[in-house]
Tab-separated table of C-alpha atoms in Angstrom:
chain	number	residue	atom	x	y	z
A	1	MET	CA	67.926	81.081	129.529
A	2	SER	CA	71.337	79.487	129.786
A	3	GLU	CA	74.139	80.915	131.891
A	4	ASP	CA	75.719	84.076	130.446
A	5	ASN	CA	79.006	83.439	128.666
A	6	GLN	CA	81.062	86.409	127.515
A	7	GLY	CA	83.713	84.340	125.746
A	8	ASP	CA	87.415	83.848	126.378
A	9	LEU	CA	89.946	86.512	127.293
A	10	TRP	CA	92.612	87.275	124.668
A	11	GLU	CA	95.660	89.547	124.805
A	12	VAL	CA	96.351	91.818	121.841
A	13	PHE	CA	99.773	92.954	120.594
A	14	ILE	CA	100.062	95.671	117.971
A	15	GLN	CA	102.947	96.387	115.633
A	16	PRO	CA	102.807	100.162	115.162
A	17	LYS	CA	105.007	100.366	112.031
A	18	PRO	CA	106.879	97.922	109.794
A	19	GLY	CA	110.106	96.883	111.481
A	20	ARG	CA	108.944	97.697	114.998
A	21	PRO	CA	108.267	95.066	117.654
A	22	HIS	CA	104.712	94.138	118.587
A	23	LYS	CA	103.648	95.764	121.822
A	24	HIS	CA	100.881	94.825	124.235
A	25	ALA	CA	97.838	97.010	123.524
A	26	GLY	CA	95.206	95.478	125.772
A	27	SER	CA	92.736	92.642	126.077
A	28	LEU	CA	89.403	91.625	124.635
A	29	HIS	CA	86.751	88.941	124.811
A	30	ALA	CA	85.975	86.704	121.850
A	31	TYR	CA	84.600	83.244	121.173
A	32	ASP	CA	87.120	82.182	118.524
A	33	LYS	CA	90.274	83.297	116.677
A	34	GLU	CA	88.548	85.025	113.782
A	35	MET	CA	86.291	87.028	116.052
A	36	ALA	CA	89.272	87.915	118.227
A	37	MET	CA	91.139	89.235	115.179
A	38	LYS	CA	88.245	91.340	113.898
A	39	SER	CA	87.499	92.703	117.347
A	40	ALA	CA	91.171	93.534	117.877
A	41	ARG	CA	91.151	95.534	114.652
A	42	ASP	CA	87.978	97.401	115.652
A	43	LEU	CA	89.046	97.911	119.247
A	44	TYR	CA	92.752	98.740	119.006
A	45	THR	CA	93.405	100.133	115.508
A	46	ARG	CA	90.552	102.590	114.902
A	47	ARG	CA	93.088	105.362	114.296
A	48	GLN	CA	95.738	103.577	112.226
A	49	GLU	CA	97.649	102.503	115.326
A	50	GLY	CA	99.020	99.398	113.679
A	51	VAL	CA	100.151	97.471	110.632
A	52	GLY	CA	100.190	94.101	112.374
A	53	ILE	CA	98.311	92.292	115.142
A	54	TRP	CA	99.260	89.320	117.299
A	55	ILE	CA	96.675	87.722	119.521
A	56	VAL	CA	97.120	85.092	122.182
A	57	LYS	CA	94.668	83.533	124.602
A	58	ALA	CA	95.316	85.004	128.025
A	59	GLU	CA	95.383	81.564	129.649
A	60	GLU	CA	98.270	80.543	127.349
A	61	ILE	CA	100.545	83.300	128.642
A	62	ILE	CA	103.281	82.190	131.009
A	63	SER	CA	104.202	84.911	133.445
A	64	SER	CA	106.846	85.339	136.128
A	65	GLN	CA	105.542	85.622	139.670
A	66	PRO	CA	105.925	88.978	141.452
A	67	ASP	CA	106.464	87.217	144.798
A	68	ASP	CA	109.583	85.446	143.518
A	69	SER	CA	110.825	88.224	141.311
A	70	GLU	CA	113.721	89.212	143.546
A	71	SER	CA	115.347	85.784	143.649
A	72	PHE	CA	114.269	85.008	140.101
A	73	PHE	CA	116.082	87.979	138.612
A	74	ASP	CA	119.033	88.184	141.007
A	75	PRO	CA	121.495	86.163	138.829
A	76	ALA	CA	121.962	89.375	136.847
A	77	ASN	CA	122.765	91.489	139.896
A	78	ASP	CA	126.487	90.675	140.228
A	79	LYS	CA	127.390	90.699	136.547
A	80	ILE	CA	128.004	94.313	135.827
A	81	TYR	CA	130.752	93.269	133.399
A	82	ARG	CA	127.878	92.665	130.942
A	83	HIS	CA	127.647	96.432	130.516
A	84	PRO	CA	130.104	98.377	128.351
A	85	THR	CA	130.550	100.992	131.083
A	86	PHE	CA	132.323	98.356	133.231
A	87	TYR	CA	135.494	98.523	131.138
A	88	LYS	CA	138.456	100.861	131.500
A	89	LEU	CA	139.665	102.265	128.208
A	90	PRO	CA	143.155	103.634	127.528
A	91	GLU	CA	143.270	107.396	127.303
A	92	GLY	CA	142.542	108.614	123.785
A	93	ALA	CA	140.909	105.400	122.449
A	94	LYS	CA	138.223	106.285	119.924
A	95	HIS	CA	135.270	104.635	118.170
A	96	ILE	CA	134.987	101.855	120.741
B	1	MET	CA	101.514	90.593	161.584
B	2	GLU	CA	102.292	89.420	158.075
B	3	ASP	CA	99.537	91.656	156.760
B	4	ALA	CA	100.752	94.727	158.624
B	5	LYS	CA	104.171	94.286	157.069
B	6	LYS	CA	102.690	93.696	153.626
B	7	LEU	CA	100.477	96.725	154.023
B	8	GLU	CA	103.487	98.836	154.911
B	9	GLU	CA	105.406	97.619	151.857
B	10	PHE	CA	102.365	98.212	149.709
B	11	GLN	CA	102.015	101.802	150.921
B	12	ALA	CA	105.747	102.356	150.360
B	13	LYS	CA	105.333	101.293	146.731
B	14	ILE	CA	102.361	103.617	146.333
B	15	ASP	CA	104.302	106.493	147.903
B	16	ALA	CA	107.206	105.845	145.520
B	17	ASP	CA	104.769	105.979	142.565
B	18	ILE	CA	105.401	102.353	141.634
B	19	LYS	CA	102.335	100.993	139.834
B	20	ILE	CA	100.504	98.017	141.277
B	21	GLU	CA	100.012	95.149	138.828
B	22	PRO	CA	97.336	92.418	138.875
B	23	LYS	CA	99.451	89.693	140.479
B	24	ASP	CA	101.012	91.947	143.126
B	25	TRP	CA	99.802	91.704	146.690
B	26	MET	CA	97.176	94.347	147.459
B	27	PRO	CA	94.894	95.059	150.428
B	28	GLU	CA	91.422	93.622	149.939
B	29	LYS	CA	89.901	97.101	150.365
B	30	TYR	CA	92.134	98.457	147.598
B	31	ARG	CA	90.941	95.683	145.313
B	32	GLN	CA	87.277	96.259	146.197
B	33	ASN	CA	87.610	99.988	145.755
B	34	LEU	CA	89.069	99.499	142.283
B	35	VAL	CA	86.486	96.895	141.301
B	36	ARG	CA	83.768	99.373	142.192
B	37	GLN	CA	85.351	102.413	140.569
B	38	ILE	CA	86.601	100.823	137.319
B	39	SER	CA	83.414	98.874	136.678
B	40	GLN	CA	81.322	101.967	137.376
B	41	HIS	CA	83.488	103.786	134.882
B	42	ALA	CA	83.064	100.987	132.305
B	43	HIS	CA	79.287	100.894	132.764
B	44	SER	CA	79.182	104.682	132.292
B	45	GLU	CA	80.906	104.438	128.912
B	46	ILE	CA	78.452	101.772	127.746
B	47	ILE	CA	75.268	103.362	129.139
B	48	GLY	CA	76.523	106.706	127.791
B	49	MET	CA	76.064	105.359	124.273
B	50	GLN	CA	72.292	105.453	124.715
B	51	PRO	CA	71.549	109.185	124.926
B	52	GLU	CA	73.803	109.723	121.909
B	53	GLY	CA	72.395	106.798	119.947
B	54	ASN	CA	69.043	108.520	120.320
B	55	TRP	CA	70.180	111.100	117.721
B	56	LEU	CA	72.058	108.881	115.260
B	57	THR	CA	69.230	108.625	112.752
B	58	ARG	CA	68.406	112.322	113.055
B	59	ALA	CA	71.852	113.903	112.902
B	60	PRO	CA	71.468	116.928	110.613
B	61	SER	CA	74.092	115.975	108.002
B	62	LEU	CA	76.034	112.994	106.736
B	63	ARG	CA	79.154	114.569	108.263
B	64	SER	CA	77.619	114.836	111.702
B	65	LYS	CA	76.150	111.341	111.431
B	66	LYS	CA	79.541	109.809	110.606
B	67	ILE	CA	81.203	111.691	113.434
B	68	LEU	CA	78.543	110.719	115.953
B	69	MET	CA	78.833	107.088	114.872
B	70	ALA	CA	82.614	107.194	115.361
B	71	LYS	CA	82.181	108.779	118.778
B	72	ILE	CA	79.695	106.163	119.949
B	73	GLN	CA	82.017	103.443	118.656
B	74	ASP	CA	84.794	104.998	120.763
B	75	GLU	CA	82.569	104.891	123.850
B	76	ALA	CA	82.031	101.165	123.284
B	77	GLY	CA	85.795	100.753	122.982
B	78	HIS	CA	86.399	102.701	126.182
B	79	GLY	CA	83.891	100.532	128.023
B	80	LEU	CA	85.687	97.409	126.809
B	81	TYR	CA	89.169	98.674	127.791
B	82	LEU	CA	87.817	99.370	131.246
B	83	TYR	CA	85.988	96.059	131.684
B	84	CYS	CA	89.236	94.270	130.828
B	85	ALA	CA	91.133	96.401	133.353
B	86	ALA	CA	88.504	95.607	136.001
B	87	GLU	CA	88.613	91.892	135.200
B	88	THR	CA	92.306	91.755	136.108
B	89	LEU	CA	91.090	92.139	139.718
B	90	GLY	CA	89.525	88.693	139.621
B	91	VAL	CA	85.899	89.492	138.784
B	92	SER	CA	84.412	88.101	135.570
B	93	ARG	CA	82.732	90.072	132.787
B	94	GLU	CA	79.567	88.057	133.400
B	95	GLN	CA	79.573	89.144	137.040
B	96	PHE	CA	80.029	92.832	136.196
B	97	LEU	CA	77.044	92.741	133.849
B	98	LYS	CA	74.979	90.891	136.446
B	99	TRP	CA	75.729	93.542	139.073
B	100	LEU	CA	74.752	96.266	136.618
B	101	HIS	CA	71.480	94.565	135.739
B	102	GLU	CA	70.630	93.906	139.386
B	103	GLY	CA	71.238	97.550	140.237
B	104	ALA	CA	74.137	96.659	142.545
B	105	ALA	CA	76.613	98.553	140.347
B	106	LYS	CA	76.207	102.182	139.423
B	107	TYR	CA	77.050	104.224	136.357
B	108	SER	CA	77.405	107.979	136.041
B	109	SER	CA	74.079	109.613	136.846
B	110	VAL	CA	74.536	112.177	134.104
B	111	PHE	CA	73.411	109.632	131.515
B	112	ASN	CA	69.999	109.460	133.111
B	113	TYR	CA	69.110	112.834	131.616
B	114	PRO	CA	67.370	112.837	128.226
B	115	THR	CA	68.723	114.255	124.941
B	116	LEU	CA	65.776	116.360	123.848
B	117	THR	CA	67.305	118.290	120.933
B	118	TRP	CA	70.331	118.096	118.633
B	119	ALA	CA	71.981	120.742	120.793
B	120	ASP	CA	72.034	118.188	123.616
B	121	ILE	CA	74.469	116.100	121.584
B	122	GLY	CA	76.662	119.196	121.476
B	123	ALA	CA	76.261	119.759	125.206
B	124	ILE	CA	77.163	116.143	125.998
B	125	GLY	CA	80.388	116.404	124.006
B	126	TRP	CA	81.328	119.828	125.284
B	127	LEU	CA	80.245	119.556	128.924
B	128	VAL	CA	79.821	115.894	129.863
B	129	ASP	CA	82.900	114.722	127.964
B	130	GLY	CA	84.692	117.901	129.036
B	131	ALA	CA	84.073	117.040	132.686
B	132	ALA	CA	84.977	113.398	132.070
B	133	ILE	CA	88.274	114.431	130.477
B	134	VAL	CA	89.298	116.491	133.510
B	135	ASN	CA	88.699	113.431	135.652
B	136	GLN	CA	90.349	111.004	133.249
B	137	VAL	CA	93.477	113.071	132.672
B	138	SER	CA	93.978	113.005	136.428
B	139	LEU	CA	93.324	109.243	136.541
B	140	GLN	CA	96.135	108.544	134.083
B	141	GLY	CA	98.271	108.759	137.199
B	142	THR	CA	96.238	106.211	139.160
B	143	SER	CA	98.281	103.634	141.066
B	144	TYR	CA	96.759	100.531	139.448
B	145	GLY	CA	98.663	99.701	136.243
B	146	PRO	CA	95.862	98.299	134.048
B	147	TYR	CA	93.533	101.183	134.982
B	148	SER	CA	96.234	103.749	134.280
B	149	ARG	CA	97.033	102.245	130.867
B	150	ALA	CA	93.342	102.211	129.920
B	151	MET	CA	93.077	105.880	130.932
B	152	VAL	CA	96.040	106.901	128.784
B	153	LYS	CA	94.438	105.274	125.773
B	154	ILE	CA	91.041	106.785	126.522
B	155	CYS	CA	92.405	110.306	126.998
B	156	LYS	CA	94.103	110.182	123.602
B	157	GLU	CA	90.777	109.397	121.948
B	158	GLU	CA	88.520	111.542	124.057
B	159	SER	CA	89.652	114.993	123.011
B	160	PHE	CA	87.953	114.705	119.620
B	161	HIS	CA	84.708	114.036	121.486
B	162	GLN	CA	84.806	117.310	123.310
B	163	ARG	CA	85.676	119.267	120.194
B	164	GLN	CA	82.868	117.720	118.153
B	165	GLY	CA	80.406	118.704	120.880
B	166	TYR	CA	81.753	122.208	121.179
B	167	GLU	CA	81.591	122.607	117.394
B	168	ILE	CA	77.888	121.693	117.414
B	169	ILE	CA	77.180	124.266	120.147
B	170	ALA	CA	79.333	126.885	118.412
B	171	ASP	CA	77.532	126.374	115.073
B	172	LEU	CA	74.108	126.644	116.719
B	173	SER	CA	75.076	129.735	118.676
B	174	LYS	CA	76.067	131.446	115.419
B	175	GLY	CA	72.827	130.365	113.706
B	176	THR	CA	69.263	131.672	113.747
B	177	GLU	CA	67.673	133.036	116.909
B	178	GLU	CA	65.912	129.701	117.344
B	179	GLN	CA	69.162	127.750	116.994
B	180	LYS	CA	70.901	130.011	119.457
B	181	GLN	CA	68.053	129.448	121.876
B	182	MET	CA	68.457	125.716	121.386
B	183	ALA	CA	72.147	125.922	122.318
B	184	GLN	CA	71.358	128.039	125.379
B	185	ASP	CA	68.612	125.663	126.483
B	186	ALA	CA	70.979	122.679	126.237
B	187	LEU	CA	73.593	124.528	128.297
B	188	ASN	CA	70.929	125.399	130.880
B	189	ARG	CA	69.900	121.788	131.282
B	190	TRP	CA	73.375	120.118	131.167
B	191	TRP	CA	75.481	122.570	133.188
B	192	TRP	CA	74.510	121.402	136.679
B	193	PRO	CA	74.428	117.669	135.863
B	194	SER	CA	77.954	118.041	134.426
B	195	ILE	CA	79.131	119.755	137.620
B	196	MET	CA	77.631	116.956	139.701
B	197	MET	CA	79.614	114.383	137.719
B	198	PHE	CA	82.549	115.004	140.059
B	199	GLY	CA	80.549	113.581	142.942
B	200	PRO	CA	79.985	114.791	146.511
B	201	HIS	CA	82.114	117.446	148.173
B	202	ASP	CA	85.392	116.152	149.577
B	203	GLY	CA	84.084	116.097	153.156
B	204	ASP	CA	81.027	114.020	152.191
B	205	SER	CA	82.627	111.536	149.834
B	206	ALA	CA	82.559	108.013	151.245
B	207	HIS	CA	85.649	106.653	149.506
B	208	SER	CA	87.715	109.765	148.897
B	209	ASN	CA	90.347	109.803	151.637
B	210	GLN	CA	91.396	106.211	151.319
B	211	SER	CA	91.358	106.503	147.511
B	212	LEU	CA	93.709	109.472	147.655
B	213	LYS	CA	96.037	107.742	150.122
B	214	TRP	CA	96.246	104.730	147.842
B	215	LYS	CA	96.462	107.011	144.792
B	216	ILE	CA	93.484	105.334	143.148
B	217	LYS	CA	92.385	108.937	142.703
B	218	ARG	CA	95.077	111.582	142.374
B	219	GLU	CA	93.001	114.702	143.070
B	220	SER	CA	89.871	115.337	145.099
B	221	ASN	CA	86.372	115.773	143.693
B	222	ASP	CA	86.318	119.481	144.491
B	223	GLU	CA	89.736	120.173	142.960
B	224	LEU	CA	88.713	118.490	139.715
B	225	ARG	CA	85.327	120.197	139.693
B	226	GLN	CA	86.955	123.612	140.093
B	227	ARG	CA	89.358	122.909	137.218
B	228	TYR	CA	86.420	121.979	134.989
B	229	VAL	CA	84.442	125.119	135.879
B	230	ASP	CA	87.461	127.386	135.412
B	231	LYS	CA	88.255	126.136	131.930
B	232	THR	CA	84.674	125.922	130.684
B	233	ILE	CA	83.279	129.385	131.474
B	234	HIS	CA	85.398	131.141	128.882
B	235	GLN	CA	84.404	128.607	126.220
B	236	GLY	CA	80.732	129.440	126.786
B	237	GLU	CA	81.234	133.175	127.016
B	238	ILE	CA	83.010	133.523	123.677
B	239	LEU	CA	79.939	131.954	122.066
B	240	GLY	CA	77.693	134.548	123.719
B	241	LEU	CA	76.060	131.935	125.960
B	242	THR	CA	75.282	132.407	129.637
B	243	PHE	CA	75.588	129.869	132.436
B	244	PRO	CA	72.504	129.090	134.544
B	245	ASP	CA	74.011	130.330	137.793
B	246	GLU	CA	73.425	133.868	139.021
B	247	ASN	CA	76.227	133.558	141.566
B	248	LEU	CA	78.850	132.501	139.041
B	249	LYS	CA	81.706	134.947	139.418
B	250	LEU	CA	85.475	135.075	139.116
B	251	ASN	CA	86.892	135.329	142.611
B	252	GLU	CA	89.723	137.874	142.356
B	253	GLN	CA	91.405	136.530	145.466
B	254	THR	CA	91.532	132.870	144.547
B	255	GLY	CA	91.668	133.318	140.781
B	256	HIS	CA	88.905	130.687	140.505
B	257	TYR	CA	85.219	130.898	139.694
B	258	ASP	CA	82.752	130.714	142.580
B	259	ILE	CA	79.502	128.881	141.924
B	260	SER	CA	76.157	128.543	143.719
B	261	PRO	CA	75.660	125.694	146.199
B	262	ILE	CA	75.039	122.406	144.407
B	263	ASP	CA	71.553	120.881	144.648
B	264	TRP	CA	72.533	117.614	146.345
B	265	ASP	CA	68.923	116.488	146.739
B	266	GLU	CA	68.723	116.356	142.956
B	267	PHE	CA	72.064	114.521	142.793
B	268	TRP	CA	71.128	111.814	145.295
B	269	ASN	CA	67.671	111.466	143.833
B	270	VAL	CA	69.156	110.555	140.451
B	271	VAL	CA	71.874	108.360	141.989
B	272	LYS	CA	69.166	106.428	143.838
B	273	GLY	CA	67.404	105.676	140.585
B	274	ASN	CA	64.728	108.361	140.351
B	275	GLY	CA	66.217	110.419	137.524
B	276	PRO	CA	64.307	110.962	134.310
B	277	GLY	CA	66.046	108.116	132.494
B	278	ASN	CA	67.237	105.547	135.065
B	279	ARG	CA	64.611	102.936	134.355
B	280	ILE	CA	64.785	103.312	130.568
B	281	ARG	CA	68.590	103.140	130.424
B	282	LEU	CA	68.813	99.980	132.475
B	283	ALA	CA	65.815	98.308	130.844
B	284	HIS	CA	67.326	99.013	127.430
B	285	HIS	CA	70.673	97.504	128.426
B	286	ILE	CA	69.009	94.381	129.844
B	287	LYS	CA	66.889	93.974	126.718
B	288	ALA	CA	69.881	94.320	124.390
B	289	HIS	CA	71.765	91.797	126.538
B	290	ASP	CA	68.882	89.295	126.525
B	291	ASP	CA	68.157	89.788	122.838
B	292	GLY	CA	71.793	89.020	122.104
B	293	ALA	CA	71.802	85.741	124.056
B	294	TRP	CA	71.228	83.656	120.927
B	295	VAL	CA	74.227	85.288	119.239
B	296	ARG	CA	76.480	84.286	122.138
B	297	GLU	CA	75.059	80.769	122.125
B	298	ALA	CA	75.591	80.465	118.372
B	299	ALA	CA	79.166	81.755	118.673
B	300	ILE	CA	79.929	79.157	121.347
B	301	ALA	CA	78.322	76.366	119.325
B	302	TYR	CA	80.370	77.409	116.287
B	303	ARG	CA	83.595	77.456	118.290
B	304	ASN	CA	82.889	74.005	119.746
B	305	LYS	CA	82.149	72.638	116.295
B	306	MET	CA	85.370	74.076	114.836
B	307	ASN	CA	87.385	72.723	117.785
B	308	ALA	CA	85.928	69.252	117.286
B	309	LYS	CA	86.714	69.408	113.568
B	310	SER	CA	90.333	70.402	114.105
B	311	LYS	CA	90.774	67.450	116.474
B	312	ILE	CA	89.491	64.972	113.854
B	313	ALA	CA	91.747	66.408	111.175
């Protein structure tokens, strides 16, 4: 018998309701796109969890590296003026 | 020296309840411990489909057949969530199945007991899933992110399982004398195996201390076992059923139920492969896997053909 092959790893994103963003639900194994889509439906929406599914091959995902995360994200550290709470408002100003 | 510092940082994260993610640094022992525990958990979900599948064609009504089918489908789903969580630790699905088939990986011993009557399907849902839920609710707080997320999903789905089992037992216990006897007999046979599901006592558990320190487990075997016993006794009593333990008694001082000593010889005997169903369960899984080899080969051939086609076009 040939070597066991359980197929490729895919990541599944579910849109819970119209208008909401797709959110990572989990992973699955499948041999092609159609099988991945049917398995995602059976595996992650058995209880009406979604109205939409995105699937992407796990190997296609580009991810930041935890080891570099401090220096990678630090450009945002000294820019607190990007938050509305940074600003001083005159006494009595409303609706701003 | 580097490792000592990393280890210290790792423990600090654990202590601060920050989840560990697949690409984060982790001690090799932590990784191994998780590989063992999550894959054992996944195998249990999959092997656990067998004793229930035994009754699919003989469920007493269309309603109960549909429900049992849905439950078994859930178990398959839970197994798959868990395999994917385990794979994030760098071990392939193929390898996990190989370890199972070689006997190197374990699954919960409780599934090595046979389902002799329809009441056993009730007892599995009520007691076996009931015990599993106590464990899984606690594991939602495990320190490894993918495992924790799988547990949250599983817990949401699992509570219907316990209710469907309890409903079967409740219906039988309100039925004819023979049906009531059937419910009692199932309780008699499944009570102790369900108690043993929590594993050895805290002092005798090989992996417990380190697992608690690393928050792989959040509560000890004995704490979880006691919680299961305390919540289950009442559920049996209101159905007029009795538990097969003459020493079972509410301890006024502790507020918990005391039980008889656990028969660990029986436990280890089944863990080591000598339970009533060990050989059948594993042989069945291997056969299903081998029989399905042509499907996997065909699926790969089809994918390769479609890939080649899309390149030409």
